[in-house]
Coordinates of C-alpha atoms in Angstrom, one line a residue:
M1 CA -0.8 71.0 -8.3
N2 CA 2.7 69.4 -9.6
A3 CA 3.1 66.6 -7.5
T4 CA -0.3 65.5 -9.4
L5 CA 0.6 66.0 -12.6
T6 CA 3.9 64.2 -12.0
I7 CA 2.4 61.0 -10.8
D8 CA 0.1 61.7 -14.0
H9 CA 3.8 61.4 -16.1
L10 CA 4.5 58.0 -13.9
D11 CA 1.7 56.2 -14.4
Q12 CA 1.1 57.2 -18.1
P13 CA 3.8 54.5 -19.3
V14 CA 1.9 51.9 -17.1
E15 CA -1.2 52.2 -18.5
N16 CA 0.1 52.0 -22.8
G17 CA 2.2 49.8 -21.8
L18 CA -1.8 47.2 -20.0
A19 CA -3.0 48.6 -23.6
L20 CA -0.4 47.7 -25.6
Q21 CA -0.3 44.7 -24.0
A22 CA -3.9 44.1 -24.2
R23 CA -3.7 44.8 -27.9
M24 CA -1.2 42.7 -28.6
Q25 CA -2.8 39.5 -26.7
T26 CA -6.6 40.6 -28.9
M27 CA -4.2 40.6 -32.2
E28 CA -2.6 37.0 -30.9
S29 CA -6.9 35.4 -30.0
W30 CA -7.8 36.8 -33.7
F31 CA -4.4 34.9 -34.9
L32 CA -4.8 31.8 -33.2
A33 CA -8.7 31.8 -34.0
A34 CA -7.7 32.1 -37.6
A35 CA -5.5 29.1 -38.1
L36 CA -7.7 26.8 -36.2
G37 CA -10.7 28.2 -38.5
A38 CA -8.7 27.3 -41.4
L39 CA -8.0 24.3 -39.9
M40 CA -11.4 23.9 -39.9
L41 CA -12.2 24.6 -43.7
L42 CA -9.3 22.8 -45.1
P43 CA -10.8 19.0 -45.2
A44 CA -14.5 20.4 -44.6
T45 CA -13.2 22.2 -48.6
E46 CA -11.8 18.8 -49.9
I47 CA -15.1 16.2 -48.2
L48 CA -17.2 19.0 -51.1
F49 CA -15.1 19.0 -53.8
R50 CA -15.4 15.2 -54.2
L51 CA -19.1 14.9 -53.7
A52 CA -18.6 17.6 -57.1
G53 CA -16.9 15.1 -58.7
G54 CA -13.4 17.0 -58.5
S55 CA -10.1 16.0 -57.4
G56 CA -9.5 18.8 -54.4
I57 CA -6.6 20.2 -53.7
A58 CA -2.7 18.9 -54.3
V59 CA -1.0 20.1 -50.9
A60 CA -4.4 19.9 -48.7
G61 CA -3.0 17.0 -46.2
E62 CA 0.5 18.8 -46.0
M63 CA -1.9 22.4 -45.4
T64 CA -3.8 20.8 -43.2
Q65 CA -0.6 18.7 -41.3
H66 CA 1.1 22.3 -40.4
L67 CA -1.6 24.0 -39.9
T68 CA -2.2 21.7 -36.8
L69 CA 2.1 22.3 -36.0
L70 CA 1.2 26.6 -36.1
V71 CA -2.0 25.9 -33.9
G72 CA 0.1 23.7 -31.4
I73 CA 2.9 25.8 -31.3
L74 CA 0.9 29.3 -31.3
G75 CA -1.4 27.8 -28.3
A76 CA 1.5 27.2 -26.6
V77 CA 3.3 29.9 -26.5
L78 CA -0.3 31.9 -25.6
A79 CA -0.9 29.4 -22.6
A80 CA 2.3 30.0 -21.3
E81 CA 1.9 34.4 -21.6
R82 CA -1.0 33.6 -19.7
G83 CA -0.3 31.2 -16.9
R84 CA -2.0 28.5 -18.6
L85 CA 0.6 25.7 -19.3
L86 CA -0.4 22.0 -17.8
A87 CA 0.6 21.6 -14.9
L88 CA 0.5 18.4 -12.0
G89 CA 0.4 21.2 -9.5
S90 CA 1.0 24.2 -8.9
G91 CA 3.6 24.2 -6.1
D92 CA 2.0 26.3 -3.9
F93 CA 1.5 23.8 -1.1
I94 CA 4.7 23.3 -0.8
Q95 CA 6.1 26.9 -0.8
E96 CA 3.6 27.8 2.3
K97 CA 4.9 24.5 4.4
I98 CA 8.6 25.7 3.4
G99 CA 8.0 29.4 3.3
F100 CA 10.6 30.3 0.7
A101 CA 9.3 32.9 -1.7
A102 CA 11.9 32.4 -4.4
L103 CA 10.7 29.1 -5.3
P104 CA 8.9 30.3 -8.0
V105 CA 12.3 31.6 -9.4
V106 CA 13.7 28.3 -8.8
R107 CA 11.0 26.2 -10.4
N108 CA 10.4 28.8 -13.4
G109 CA 14.3 29.6 -14.4
I110 CA 15.0 25.1 -14.2
A111 CA 11.5 25.3 -16.8
A112 CA 12.6 28.2 -18.7
G113 CA 16.4 26.3 -19.6
V114 CA 14.4 23.1 -20.3
S115 CA 12.7 24.9 -23.1
S116 CA 15.7 27.2 -24.2
G117 CA 17.5 23.5 -24.4
L118 CA 14.4 22.4 -26.6
C119 CA 15.0 26.0 -28.8
I120 CA 18.5 24.6 -29.0
A121 CA 17.8 20.9 -30.4
G122 CA 14.9 22.8 -32.8
L123 CA 17.6 25.3 -33.9
D124 CA 20.4 22.4 -35.1
F125 CA 17.2 20.8 -36.7
V126 CA 16.7 24.2 -39.0
V127 CA 20.5 23.8 -39.5
F128 CA 21.0 20.3 -40.9
E129 CA 16.6 20.9 -43.1
H130 CA 18.4 24.0 -43.9
S131 CA 21.4 22.1 -45.7
A132 CA 19.0 19.0 -46.5
G133 CA 16.6 22.0 -49.4
G134 CA 13.8 19.7 -48.3
L135 CA 10.0 21.2 -49.5
V136 CA 7.0 21.0 -47.8
M137 CA 3.8 21.5 -49.7
A138 CA 5.6 22.3 -52.7
V139 CA 6.7 25.3 -52.9
V140 CA 7.2 26.6 -49.5
P141 CA 11.4 25.5 -48.4
L142 CA 10.9 23.4 -45.2
W143 CA 13.4 25.0 -42.8
L144 CA 11.5 27.9 -42.9
V145 CA 8.3 26.2 -41.8
L146 CA 10.4 24.6 -39.3
L147 CA 12.1 28.1 -37.6
L148 CA 8.3 27.4 -35.5
L149 CA 9.7 24.7 -33.5
P150 CA 12.6 27.1 -31.9
S151 CA 10.6 30.0 -32.2
G152 CA 8.1 29.2 -30.1
F153 CA 10.5 27.8 -27.1
A154 CA 12.3 30.8 -27.4
I155 CA 9.5 32.4 -26.4
I156 CA 7.8 30.0 -24.4
S157 CA 11.4 30.8 -22.2
L158 CA 10.9 34.7 -22.1
H159 CA 7.8 34.4 -20.9
L160 CA 8.5 31.7 -18.5
L161 CA 11.5 34.4 -17.1
Y162 CA 9.2 37.4 -17.2
K163 CA 6.5 35.4 -14.8
A164 CA 9.4 33.9 -12.1
S165 CA 9.0 36.9 -10.0
G166 CA 7.4 40.5 -10.5
N167 CA 10.9 42.2 -10.1
W168 CA 13.8 42.0 -12.5
R169 CA 16.3 41.0 -9.4
G170 CA 14.0 37.5 -9.2
R171 CA 14.0 37.3 -13.3
L172 CA 17.6 38.0 -13.2
L173 CA 18.6 35.4 -10.5
A174 CA 16.6 32.7 -12.9
L175 CA 17.9 33.7 -15.7
C176 CA 21.3 32.9 -14.4
I177 CA 19.1 29.6 -12.9
A178 CA 18.3 29.0 -16.7
G179 CA 21.4 29.4 -18.6
G180 CA 23.8 28.0 -15.2
P181 CA 23.2 24.6 -17.1
L182 CA 23.2 25.4 -20.4
V183 CA 26.5 27.3 -20.6
L184 CA 28.3 24.7 -18.0
A185 CA 27.0 21.9 -20.7
V186 CA 28.4 23.8 -24.1
S187 CA 31.1 24.8 -23.2
G188 CA 31.7 21.2 -22.2
S189 CA 33.2 22.0 -18.4
I190 CA 31.7 18.6 -17.6
E191 CA 31.7 15.4 -19.7
R192 CA 28.5 14.3 -20.5
E193 CA 28.1 11.6 -19.1
Y194 CA 28.0 13.5 -16.0
W195 CA 25.1 15.5 -16.3
L196 CA 22.0 12.5 -16.0
L197 CA 21.7 12.6 -12.4
P198 CA 21.9 15.8 -11.5
G199 CA 19.8 17.1 -14.2
L200 CA 17.6 14.5 -13.3
V201 CA 17.4 15.7 -10.5
L202 CA 16.8 19.6 -11.7
V203 CA 13.6 18.4 -13.7
G204 CA 12.2 16.6 -10.7
I205 CA 13.0 19.7 -8.2
A206 CA 10.5 21.7 -11.2
L207 CA 7.8 19.2 -11.7
L208 CA 7.2 19.0 -7.7
L209 CA 7.1 23.2 -7.4
G210 CA 4.8 23.3 -10.3
A211 CA 6.6 23.6 -13.5
P212 CA 4.8 22.2 -16.5
I213 CA 4.5 19.4 -17.4
F214 CA 6.6 19.4 -20.9
V215 CA 9.1 20.7 -19.1
A216 CA 9.3 17.1 -17.2
L217 CA 9.1 14.7 -20.4
G218 CA 11.2 17.6 -22.7
G219 CA 13.8 17.5 -19.5
V220 CA 14.8 14.2 -18.8
A221 CA 14.8 13.9 -22.9
L222 CA 17.5 16.6 -23.3
V223 CA 19.0 14.9 -20.2
L224 CA 19.0 11.6 -21.4
F225 CA 20.2 12.9 -25.5
W226 CA 22.8 14.9 -24.0
S227 CA 24.5 12.3 -21.4
H228 CA 24.3 9.0 -24.0
D229 CA 26.1 11.8 -26.6
L230 CA 22.9 11.7 -28.7
P231 CA 22.3 14.5 -31.5
L232 CA 19.9 16.7 -29.4
A233 CA 18.3 17.3 -33.4
A234 CA 16.4 13.9 -33.5
L235 CA 13.9 15.7 -30.2
A236 CA 13.2 18.7 -32.7
L237 CA 12.8 15.8 -35.6
D238 CA 10.1 14.1 -33.0
H239 CA 7.7 16.6 -31.7
Y240 CA 7.5 17.5 -35.4
G241 CA 6.9 14.2 -36.9
L242 CA 4.3 13.3 -34.3
V243 CA 2.6 16.7 -34.9
V244 CA 2.4 17.1 -38.3
N245 CA 0.6 13.1 -38.6
P246 CA -1.8 13.1 -40.7
T247 CA -4.5 11.5 -38.1
L248 CA -2.8 14.2 -35.5
P249 CA -5.9 17.4 -36.5
A250 CA -8.5 15.7 -35.3
I251 CA -7.6 15.9 -32.3
P252 CA -7.9 19.4 -32.5
L253 CA -10.8 19.5 -34.2
F254 CA -13.0 17.9 -32.0
T255 CA -12.2 19.5 -28.9
A256 CA -12.9 22.7 -30.9
A257 CA -16.2 21.1 -31.7
G258 CA -16.9 20.1 -27.6
Y259 CA -15.2 23.8 -27.0
L260 CA -17.9 26.2 -29.1
L261 CA -21.2 24.1 -27.9
A262 CA -19.6 24.3 -24.0
E263 CA -19.4 28.1 -24.6
G264 CA -22.7 28.1 -26.0
G265 CA -26.6 27.4 -24.3
A266 CA -26.2 23.7 -25.8
P267 CA -25.5 22.1 -22.1
R268 CA -28.3 24.0 -20.6
R269 CA -30.6 22.5 -24.2
L270 CA -29.0 19.3 -23.8
V271 CA -29.6 18.7 -20.0
T272 CA -33.1 20.5 -20.6
L273 CA -33.8 17.2 -22.5
F274 CA -32.6 14.1 -20.4
H275 CA -34.1 15.8 -17.8
A276 CA -37.6 16.1 -19.9
V277 CA -37.1 12.2 -20.9
C278 CA -36.0 11.0 -17.3
G279 CA -35.9 13.4 -14.9
N280 CA -38.8 12.6 -12.8
V281 CA -38.5 8.9 -12.6
R282 CA -36.2 8.0 -9.6
G283 CA -32.5 8.3 -10.7
G284 CA -33.4 10.0 -14.0
L285 CA -31.2 12.1 -12.6
A286 CA -28.5 9.9 -13.0
L287 CA -28.7 9.7 -16.7
V288 CA -28.9 13.1 -17.0
A289 CA -25.8 13.4 -15.5
I290 CA -23.7 11.0 -17.0
A291 CA -25.5 11.4 -20.7
A292 CA -25.0 15.7 -20.8
S293 CA -20.7 14.2 -18.7
V294 CA -20.3 11.3 -21.2
F295 CA -21.3 14.2 -23.9
F296 CA -18.8 16.9 -23.5
T297 CA -16.4 14.6 -22.2
C298 CA -15.9 12.5 -25.2
L299 CA -15.7 15.5 -27.7
T300 CA -12.8 17.6 -25.7
G301 CA -11.4 14.8 -24.7
A302 CA -11.4 15.7 -21.2
S303 CA -13.5 15.0 -18.0
G304 CA -12.1 17.6 -16.2
V305 CA -13.9 19.9 -18.6
A306 CA -17.4 18.1 -18.3
I307 CA -17.4 19.5 -14.8
L308 CA -16.5 22.5 -14.9
A309 CA -19.1 23.0 -17.8
L310 CA -21.7 21.5 -16.3
G311 CA -21.4 21.1 -12.4
G312 CA -23.6 24.6 -12.2
L313 CA -26.0 22.9 -14.0
L314 CA -25.6 19.3 -12.8
M315 CA -24.7 20.1 -9.2
P316 CA -28.4 22.2 -7.8
M317 CA -30.7 19.8 -9.9
L318 CA -29.8 16.8 -8.2
L319 CA -29.1 18.5 -4.9
T320 CA -33.4 19.7 -5.7
S321 CA -34.2 16.3 -6.6
G322 CA -33.1 15.1 -3.2
Y323 CA -29.3 13.5 -3.8
R324 CA -27.4 14.1 -1.0
D325 CA -24.8 16.8 -0.7
R326 CA -22.0 13.7 -0.8
D327 CA -23.4 12.1 -3.6
A328 CA -24.8 14.7 -5.8
L329 CA -20.1 16.2 -5.6
G330 CA -19.1 11.7 -5.9
L331 CA -21.8 11.6 -9.5
V332 CA -20.5 15.2 -11.4
T333 CA -17.1 14.6 -10.5
G334 CA -17.5 10.9 -11.8
A335 CA -20.3 10.9 -14.9
G336 CA -18.3 11.4 -17.8
T337 CA -16.0 8.9 -17.3
A338 CA -17.4 6.9 -19.7
G339 CA -17.0 9.3 -22.2
V340 CA -12.8 8.6 -22.9
L341 CA -13.9 5.7 -25.0
T342 CA -16.4 7.0 -26.2
P343 CA -15.8 8.4 -29.7
P344 CA -14.6 10.3 -30.8
S345 CA -12.8 10.7 -27.5
M346 CA -9.6 12.9 -28.3
P347 CA -7.6 9.7 -25.9
L348 CA -9.3 7.1 -28.4
I349 CA -7.6 8.9 -31.8
L350 CA -4.2 9.6 -29.4
Y351 CA -3.8 5.7 -28.8
A352 CA -5.0 4.8 -32.4
V353 CA -2.1 7.6 -34.2
V354 CA 0.3 6.2 -31.6
A355 CA -0.8 1.5 -31.5
Q356 CA -0.6 2.5 -35.1
V357 CA -4.6 0.8 -35.8
G358 CA -7.0 1.9 -37.4
I359 CA -9.0 5.3 -35.5
E360 CA -12.5 3.7 -36.9
Q361 CA -11.4 0.0 -35.8
M362 CA -10.1 1.8 -32.0
F363 CA -14.0 4.1 -32.7
L364 CA -15.9 0.3 -32.6
G365 CA -13.8 -2.0 -30.2
S366 CA -14.6 1.0 -27.4
L367 CA -18.3 1.7 -28.2
I368 CA -19.3 -1.6 -25.6
P369 CA -16.9 -0.9 -23.2
A370 CA -18.2 3.2 -22.7
L371 CA -21.6 1.3 -22.4
V372 CA -20.3 -0.8 -20.1
M373 CA -18.7 2.5 -17.8
A374 CA -21.8 4.5 -17.9
A375 CA -24.3 1.0 -17.3
L376 CA -22.1 1.1 -13.3
T377 CA -21.8 4.5 -12.9
L378 CA -25.7 5.2 -13.7
A379 CA -26.2 2.1 -11.4
W380 CA -24.2 3.6 -8.4
G381 CA -26.1 6.6 -9.3
L382 CA -29.9 4.6 -8.8
M383 CA -28.5 3.3 -5.3
K384 CA -27.5 6.4 -4.3
A385 CA -30.7 8.1 -5.4
P386 CA -33.4 9.9 -2.9
R387 CA -36.4 7.4 -1.8
G388 CA -40.0 8.2 -2.6
W389 CA -39.1 9.5 -5.8
S390 CA -41.3 8.7 -9.0
T391 CA -42.5 8.9 -12.6
Q392 CA -45.0 11.3 -13.4
Q393 CA -45.1 11.1 -17.0
A394 CA -44.9 7.7 -18.7
G395 CA -44.8 8.9 -22.6
P396 CA -44.0 11.5 -24.7
T397 CA -45.6 14.7 -23.5
P398 CA -45.2 17.7 -25.5
E399 CA -42.8 18.9 -22.6
I400 CA -40.3 16.8 -24.1
A401 CA -41.2 17.2 -27.4
R402 CA -40.2 21.1 -27.2
A403 CA -36.7 20.6 -25.1
A404 CA -36.1 17.9 -27.9
W405 CA -36.6 20.4 -30.5
D406 CA -35.1 23.0 -29.3
A407 CA -32.1 20.5 -28.4
K408 CA -32.4 19.0 -32.5
W409 CA -28.9 20.6 -33.4
E410 CA -26.6 19.8 -31.0
L411 CA -28.9 15.5 -31.5
L412 CA -27.4 15.6 -35.0
L413 CA -24.2 16.2 -34.1
P414 CA -23.0 12.8 -33.4
I415 CA -24.7 12.3 -36.6
V416 CA -22.6 14.4 -38.3
A417 CA -19.3 13.6 -36.7
L418 CA -19.7 9.2 -36.8
G419 CA -21.7 9.8 -40.0
S420 CA -19.9 11.3 -42.0
L421 CA -16.6 8.8 -40.7
F422 CA -18.8 5.3 -41.2
G423 CA -20.5 6.8 -44.1
G424 CA -17.5 6.7 -45.7
F425 CA -16.9 10.1 -47.5
A426 CA -14.9 11.3 -44.6
T427 CA -11.9 10.6 -43.7
P428 CA -11.1 11.0 -39.9
V429 CA -9.9 14.1 -40.4
E430 CA -12.4 15.2 -42.9
A431 CA -14.9 14.2 -40.4
A432 CA -13.7 15.8 -37.4
A433 CA -13.4 19.1 -39.7
L434 CA -16.5 19.2 -40.5
T435 CA -18.2 17.9 -36.8
A436 CA -16.4 21.6 -36.2
L437 CA -17.3 23.7 -39.2
Y438 CA -21.5 22.6 -37.7
A439 CA -21.3 23.1 -34.0
L440 CA -19.7 27.2 -35.2
L441 CA -22.3 27.0 -37.8
V442 CA -24.9 26.0 -35.2
Q443 CA -24.2 28.6 -32.9
T444 CA -23.7 31.4 -34.6
L445 CA -26.4 31.4 -37.7
V446 CA -28.7 29.1 -35.9
H447 CA -28.6 30.4 -32.1
H448 CA -27.2 33.4 -32.2
E449 CA -25.1 32.4 -29.3
L450 CA -21.3 33.5 -30.4
T451 CA -20.8 36.7 -32.3
W452 CA -18.0 36.5 -35.3
R453 CA -16.0 39.4 -33.5
G454 CA -16.1 38.4 -29.8
G455 CA -17.4 35.5 -29.0
V456 CA -15.9 33.0 -31.9
P457 CA -12.0 34.4 -31.1
R458 CA -12.7 34.4 -27.6
V459 CA -13.7 30.6 -27.3
L460 CA -11.2 29.7 -30.3
T461 CA -8.5 31.0 -28.0
E462 CA -9.8 29.2 -25.5
C463 CA -10.2 26.0 -27.5
G464 CA -6.2 26.2 -28.7
L465 CA -4.9 26.6 -25.3
L466 CA -5.9 23.9 -24.5
V467 CA -4.7 21.9 -27.8
G468 CA -1.3 23.4 -26.8
G469 CA -0.8 22.7 -24.7
I470 CA -1.5 18.9 -25.3
L471 CA 0.6 19.3 -28.7
L472 CA 3.5 20.7 -26.5
I473 CA 3.7 17.9 -24.5
L474 CA 3.4 14.9 -26.8
G475 CA 5.9 16.8 -29.3
V476 CA 8.0 16.3 -26.7
A477 CA 7.2 12.9 -25.1
Q478 CA 7.8 12.1 -28.6
G479 CA 12.1 12.2 -27.8
L480 CA 11.7 10.5 -24.5
T481 CA 9.5 7.8 -26.7
N482 CA 12.0 7.3 -29.6
F483 CA 14.5 7.5 -26.9
I484 CA 13.3 4.0 -24.9
I485 CA 12.6 2.4 -28.3
D486 CA 15.8 3.1 -29.6
Q487 CA 17.4 1.5 -26.2
R488 CA 15.8 -1.0 -26.5
I489 CA 13.6 -1.4 -23.8
P490 CA 10.5 -2.1 -25.2
D491 CA 12.4 -5.6 -25.7
L492 CA 13.7 -5.8 -22.1
A493 CA 9.9 -5.2 -21.0
V494 CA 8.7 -8.8 -23.2
D495 CA 11.8 -10.9 -22.0
W496 CA 11.6 -9.7 -18.5
V497 CA 7.0 -10.0 -17.6
T498 CA 7.6 -13.5 -20.5
A499 CA 10.4 -14.7 -17.6
I500 CA 8.2 -13.3 -15.1
T501 CA 4.5 -15.0 -16.1
T502 CA 3.6 -16.4 -19.8
S503 CA -0.7 -16.0 -18.3
P504 CA -1.5 -13.2 -20.3
W505 CA -4.4 -12.6 -17.2
L506 CA -1.8 -12.5 -14.9
F507 CA 0.1 -10.0 -16.8
L508 CA -3.7 -8.2 -17.2
L509 CA -3.9 -7.7 -13.6
A510 CA -0.7 -7.0 -13.1
L511 CA -0.9 -3.9 -16.0
N512 CA -4.6 -3.2 -14.4
G513 CA -2.2 -1.6 -10.7
L514 CA 0.6 -0.1 -13.8
L515 CA -1.8 2.1 -15.5
L516 CA -4.1 3.0 -12.8
V517 CA -0.8 4.7 -10.6
A518 CA 0.1 6.2 -13.8
G519 CA -3.0 7.7 -14.8
C520 CA -2.9 8.5 -10.5
L521 CA 0.2 10.5 -11.5
V522 CA 0.7 11.6 -15.5
D523 CA -2.0 13.2 -18.1
V524 CA -4.0 10.7 -20.0
F525 CA -1.6 12.2 -23.3
S526 CA 1.5 11.5 -21.7
A527 CA 0.3 8.2 -20.5
I528 CA -0.3 6.8 -23.9
I529 CA 2.7 8.9 -25.6
I530 CA 5.1 6.9 -23.1
L531 CA 3.5 3.4 -22.2
T532 CA 1.8 2.6 -25.4
P533 CA 5.7 2.0 -27.5
I534 CA 6.4 -0.3 -23.8
L535 CA 3.7 -1.9 -23.3
A536 CA 2.6 -3.0 -27.6
P537 CA 5.0 -5.7 -27.3
V538 CA 4.6 -7.1 -24.1
G539 CA 0.5 -7.6 -25.3
L540 CA 1.4 -8.8 -28.7
A541 CA 3.8 -11.5 -26.9
Y542 CA 0.5 -13.1 -25.0
G543 CA -2.0 -12.4 -27.8
I544 CA -3.2 -9.8 -26.7
D545 CA -5.5 -7.6 -29.1
P546 CA -3.7 -4.3 -29.5
I547 CA -7.2 -2.7 -29.3
H548 CA -8.3 -4.4 -26.7
L549 CA -5.2 -3.4 -24.9
G550 CA -5.7 0.3 -25.8
V551 CA -9.6 0.4 -24.7
V552 CA -7.9 -2.1 -21.0
I553 CA -5.4 0.8 -20.5
L554 CA -8.0 4.2 -21.0
A555 CA -10.3 2.7 -18.9
N556 CA -7.5 2.5 -16.1
L557 CA -6.1 5.5 -16.8
E558 CA -9.4 7.4 -16.4
L559 CA -10.3 5.4 -13.3
G560 CA -7.0 7.3 -12.1
Y561 CA -7.6 10.4 -12.4
L562 CA -11.2 9.7 -10.0
T563 CA -8.3 7.4 -7.6
P564 CA -8.6 9.3 -4.4
P565 CA -7.0 11.8 -3.4
V566 CA -4.3 12.7 -6.1
G567 CA -7.0 12.0 -9.0
M568 CA -6.9 15.0 -11.6
N569 CA -10.5 15.1 -11.8
L570 CA -10.6 15.6 -7.9
F571 CA -8.6 18.4 -8.1
Y572 CA -11.2 19.4 -10.5
A573 CA -13.9 19.4 -9.0
A574 CA -12.5 20.7 -5.8
Y575 CA -11.7 24.1 -7.5
R576 CA -15.3 24.3 -9.0
F577 CA -17.1 23.9 -5.8
E578 CA -15.1 25.7 -3.3
R579 CA -14.6 22.1 -1.2
P580 CA -11.5 20.4 0.8
I581 CA -9.6 17.8 -1.8
L582 CA -10.5 15.0 0.5
E583 CA -13.7 15.8 1.1
V584 CA -14.6 15.1 -2.7
G585 CA -12.2 12.6 -2.5
R586 CA -14.6 10.4 0.0
S587 CA -17.0 11.7 -1.9
V588 CA -16.4 9.2 -5.2
L589 CA -14.6 6.3 -3.0
S590 CA -17.9 4.2 -3.2
L591 CA -17.8 5.1 -7.8
F592 CA -14.3 4.5 -7.8
A593 CA -15.2 0.7 -6.7
M594 CA -17.6 0.4 -8.5
L595 CA -16.4 1.5 -12.4
A596 CA -12.9 -0.3 -11.1
I597 CA -15.5 -3.5 -10.7
G598 CA -15.9 -2.2 -14.6
V599 CA -12.3 -2.0 -15.8
L600 CA -12.0 -5.3 -14.5
V601 CA -15.0 -6.1 -16.7
I602 CA -12.9 -5.3 -19.2
T603 CA -9.9 -6.4 -19.2
F604 CA -10.9 -9.4 -18.9
I605 CA -13.4 -10.1 -21.6
P606 CA -12.0 -9.3 -24.5
W607 CA -14.7 -9.6 -26.3
L608 CA -16.5 -6.7 -25.3
S609 CA -13.6 -4.9 -27.5
T610 CA -13.0 -6.8 -30.4
V611 CA -16.9 -8.0 -31.1
L612 CA -18.3 -5.0 -33.5
V613 CA -14.3 -4.7 -34.8
R614 CA -15.1 -7.8 -36.5

């Protein structure tokens, strides 16, 4: 009896701790969901004010921008807490081969050190702005808002240290790994110029072991700034400047719309409609898979999300219709490729922000290339379609009518998004907010598939985790990008490339190879931030239209996601269908070749990207 009482007594603190952690996570999720909800409502309210003849809220733009900063920081903190920060790999393969259990301690220790360094940079920026006395939204001290940056990085660092090991001895070792270089740097024991090589080696080790992507980009930026005796506060300034860019809120807003639809019954309704329209035609299910995947890719900005959301619906449907297992797997893996070039895709918006071109122009310029890529994917699907599958219906039927009626609200969404933008009564951010709000109301008030108390906070939290991870990467990458610009690397690239060849066609051919490799190794968002400032001046030197260059960049980076054996979408498909990565790689080889032809067509026929813009 006493033993039982003793055990219960020991278990009680553990149970209380888990309950407290669960309550904290629930509160964090609600707070993140509320921030995203406010981000939807504010721009949409501006539209209503204008339509009613009013002037709107004077500081609405600044409020929206800083809500984006809040969503990004909070989403990144929650992603760190839940082990969901974006990474190129987990490092498990290396750990299995080496058999060294302390590898996570080393990885998270270095990652926590980088995050702490970024925290110090943020504090330097806060101190500088405190002395400057700037205001945002007319009344709020800027330094108070900027505290979000160092606070976020400090909490991320603590989460990384805690997750470094299952025991406090391992966490203490990770703390030593994190703090050692910082103490040496601050004490001045080592001259700054001598930090470059060892610092880059440490960051490379962390990335190889599966550290989050922001660690690699932020770590390299920290090492370069420190070794060149540049103020670290500039890193935080660049981070802040990018995240509060006036057009950047469109990214989390369109992503929220995609997540809200994907979590409800929209995938099933759209697949049912596409199947009713063309499913009985030989190869028609290929069109079903492509249309559904492109729809969700363009809203979420990531074809991998479409694989996860739609794979369970499309794979059995293709197999039932007679597709070979390998062909069905390859089609589901690559069906959403054209979605990255389809408005309102996140990469399109990000390129427009970085390259300083109009979002509307980028949307128009990408339409025909997106159709080219979708048509080639469809052609591949038709070639792989089972023989003898013919249509039983030649026109509209009650089945099509019912399916179209069931999916009517989803079919209206592109009209809401693009109609409000090109109709002239909404900015890109307002169009994104209207789209997200529309998706929210459809899923809650029309279909009743998400509840306000449980479903909506859960979905918006999932969206916030992805957005937070992406904005974290973009923010730290901006510091690295500005270092590259300050060192005149784009000018050197122009001189070097134009000295090798004066032909724009040879440049574009070489560019395809470079971007394909980049797409294999780096996520599309980091690649856009880092490569665009280098490639844009080179493209201008050859007389290449910035819109055309952007389409070429995005098409190649997305194709990199399908490149065997390291393309990101191959890993998504391997995870979703529990298949070996090599099997998934073999399934997309011929589709990859077909899409590579499409990329070359887009590259060498600039008219496809510019005709609608002019």
